[in-house]
Short mmCIF file of C-alpha atoms in Angstrom, two decimals:
data_model
loop_
_atom_site.label_atom_id
_atom_site.label_comp_id
_atom_site.label_asym_id
_atom_site.label_seq_id
_atom_site.Cartn_x
_atom_site.Cartn_y
_atom_site.Cartn_z
CA UNK A 129 0.00 0.00 0.00
CA UNK A 130 2.98 2.35 0.48
CA UNK A 131 3.60 2.36 -3.27
CA UNK A 132 0.72 4.83 -3.68
CA UNK A 133 2.10 7.22 -1.04
CA UNK A 134 4.33 10.24 -1.76
CA UNK A 135 8.03 9.34 -1.94
CA UNK A 136 9.00 10.87 1.40
CA UNK A 137 6.18 9.08 3.20
CA UNK A 138 6.81 5.70 1.56
CA UNK A 139 10.60 5.69 1.76
CA UNK A 140 10.92 4.27 5.28
CA UNK A 141 8.22 1.56 5.03
CA UNK A 142 9.58 0.43 1.66
CA UNK A 143 13.20 0.47 2.83
CA UNK A 144 12.24 -1.82 5.69
CA UNK A 145 9.55 -3.97 4.06
CA UNK A 146 11.40 -4.99 0.90
CA UNK A 147 14.51 -6.47 2.60
CA UNK A 148 12.41 -8.09 5.33
CA UNK A 149 10.15 -9.67 2.70
CA UNK A 150 13.10 -11.20 0.86
CA UNK A 151 14.69 -12.43 4.10
CA UNK A 152 11.41 -14.07 5.12
CA UNK A 153 11.05 -15.59 1.65
CA UNK A 154 14.59 -16.99 1.86
CA UNK A 155 13.90 -18.46 5.29
CA UNK A 156 10.68 -20.00 4.00
CA UNK A 157 12.48 -21.60 1.04
CA UNK A 158 15.24 -22.96 3.30
CA UNK A 159 12.66 -24.45 5.66
CA UNK A 160 10.83 -26.08 2.75
CA UNK A 161 14.06 -27.60 1.44
CA UNK A 162 14.99 -29.04 4.83
CA UNK A 163 11.60 -30.68 5.24
CA UNK A 164 11.47 -33.19 8.11
CA UNK A 165 15.07 -32.56 9.15
CA UNK A 166 13.86 -29.52 11.10
CA UNK A 167 11.79 -31.66 13.46
CA UNK A 168 14.87 -33.69 14.42
CA UNK A 169 16.91 -30.68 15.50
CA UNK A 170 16.97 -29.82 19.17
CA UNK A 171 15.28 -26.57 20.08
CA UNK A 172 17.38 -23.90 21.74
CA UNK A 173 15.75 -23.02 25.02
CA UNK A 174 15.65 -19.34 25.96
CA UNK A 175 16.76 -18.91 29.53
CA UNK A 176 17.33 -15.83 31.62
CA UNK A 177 20.64 -15.48 33.37
CA UNK A 178 20.57 -17.41 36.62
CA UNK A 179 23.62 -15.77 38.17
CA UNK A 180 22.06 -12.29 38.37
CA UNK A 181 20.32 -11.28 41.58
CA UNK A 182 16.55 -10.95 41.05
CA UNK A 183 16.49 -7.58 42.81
CA UNK A 184 19.23 -6.25 40.56
CA UNK A 185 17.48 -7.58 37.46
CA UNK A 186 14.21 -5.95 38.56
CA UNK A 187 15.97 -2.64 39.22
CA UNK A 188 17.60 -2.71 35.79
CA UNK A 189 14.27 -3.49 34.13
CA UNK A 190 12.50 -0.66 35.93
CA UNK A 191 15.34 1.71 35.04
CA UNK A 192 15.14 0.72 31.36
CA UNK A 193 11.40 1.33 31.28
CA UNK A 194 11.90 4.66 33.06
CA UNK A 195 14.30 5.79 30.30
CA UNK A 196 11.81 4.69 27.63
CA UNK A 197 8.94 6.54 29.33
CA UNK A 198 11.17 9.61 29.78
CA UNK A 199 11.92 9.64 26.05
CA UNK A 200 8.21 9.29 25.25
CA UNK A 201 7.38 12.22 27.55
CA UNK A 202 10.20 14.32 26.08
CA UNK A 203 8.81 13.75 22.59
CA UNK A 204 5.31 14.73 23.75
CA UNK A 205 6.50 17.87 25.52
CA UNK A 206 9.32 19.08 23.25
CA UNK A 207 8.92 17.23 19.93
CA UNK A 208 11.40 14.95 18.17
CA UNK A 209 14.07 17.43 16.99
CA UNK A 210 14.69 18.68 20.53
CA UNK A 211 14.08 15.38 22.34
CA UNK A 212 16.51 13.21 20.40
CA UNK A 213 19.75 15.08 21.23
CA UNK A 214 18.54 15.88 24.75
CA UNK A 215 17.76 12.22 25.44
CA UNK A 216 21.02 10.94 23.95
CA UNK A 217 23.00 13.49 25.97
CA UNK A 218 21.12 12.69 29.20
CA UNK A 219 21.46 8.95 28.78
CA UNK A 220 25.16 9.09 28.00
CA UNK A 221 25.97 11.50 30.81
CA UNK A 222 23.77 10.20 33.62
CA UNK A 223 23.14 6.52 32.88
CA UNK A 224 26.24 5.45 30.93
CA UNK A 225 28.42 7.90 32.90
CA UNK A 226 30.48 8.85 29.86
CA UNK A 227 32.97 11.69 30.13
CA UNK A 228 32.00 15.12 28.82
CA UNK A 229 34.06 14.90 25.65
CA UNK A 230 32.65 11.54 24.54
CA UNK A 231 29.11 12.57 25.51
CA UNK A 232 29.28 15.74 23.44
CA UNK A 233 30.89 14.01 20.44
CA UNK A 234 28.34 11.18 20.34
CA UNK A 235 25.41 13.55 20.91
CA UNK A 236 26.59 15.87 18.13
CA UNK A 237 27.11 12.95 15.74
CA UNK A 238 23.71 11.50 16.57
CA UNK A 239 21.96 14.84 16.23
CA UNK A 240 23.77 15.53 12.96
CA UNK A 241 22.73 12.15 11.58
CA UNK A 242 19.15 12.64 12.73
CA UNK A 243 18.92 16.16 11.34
CA UNK A 244 20.72 15.25 8.13
CA UNK A 245 18.46 12.31 7.36
CA UNK A 246 15.06 13.56 8.43
CA UNK A 247 15.23 17.34 8.05
CA UNK A 248 17.76 17.93 5.28
CA UNK A 249 17.42 14.80 3.12
CA UNK A 250 13.78 13.78 3.62
CA UNK A 251 12.41 17.25 4.49
CA UNK A 252 10.31 15.75 7.29
CA UNK A 253 8.15 18.15 9.30
CA UNK A 254 7.86 16.99 12.89
CA UNK A 255 4.98 18.30 15.00
CA UNK A 256 5.97 20.55 17.86
CA UNK A 257 5.76 19.24 21.39
CA UNK A 258 3.00 20.34 23.71
CA UNK A 259 5.25 22.63 25.74
CA UNK A 260 6.76 24.39 22.73
CA UNK A 261 3.33 24.67 21.13
CA UNK A 262 1.94 26.26 24.30
CA UNK A 263 4.83 28.73 24.52
CA UNK A 264 4.29 29.68 20.88
CA UNK A 265 0.56 30.23 21.50
CA UNK A 266 1.38 32.46 24.47
CA UNK A 267 3.81 34.42 22.31
CA UNK A 268 6.84 33.61 24.42
CA UNK A 269 8.74 32.10 21.46
#
């Protein structure tokens, strides 16, 4: 269905869907060729690490979800163009505890890549966040 969309809107879905389709088709063909041999193979069992303390694992999980929710709230309040570099900077500085130089270099590279792809190359217009939209309505910015 993305073939009928404008180029900028269809670029991402097509860039993802076409390779995934061919990978799935290749996997399907390989599975058909193997036939009953697949049933004889032992299944790899997924198992969580048993040597990690359950309290530590729970704390790490909660912390990960907190970062995800923080990014979601940043996008709602400030919009994508402001949230992406702010989130990358905050995560690198406060969670990963990177030094200032590395944090600034990675944040600048990430922001440059983000801006270059979406704003400059694809000319994507991101909606403003609620906070910036409210400040603009009030005439502050």
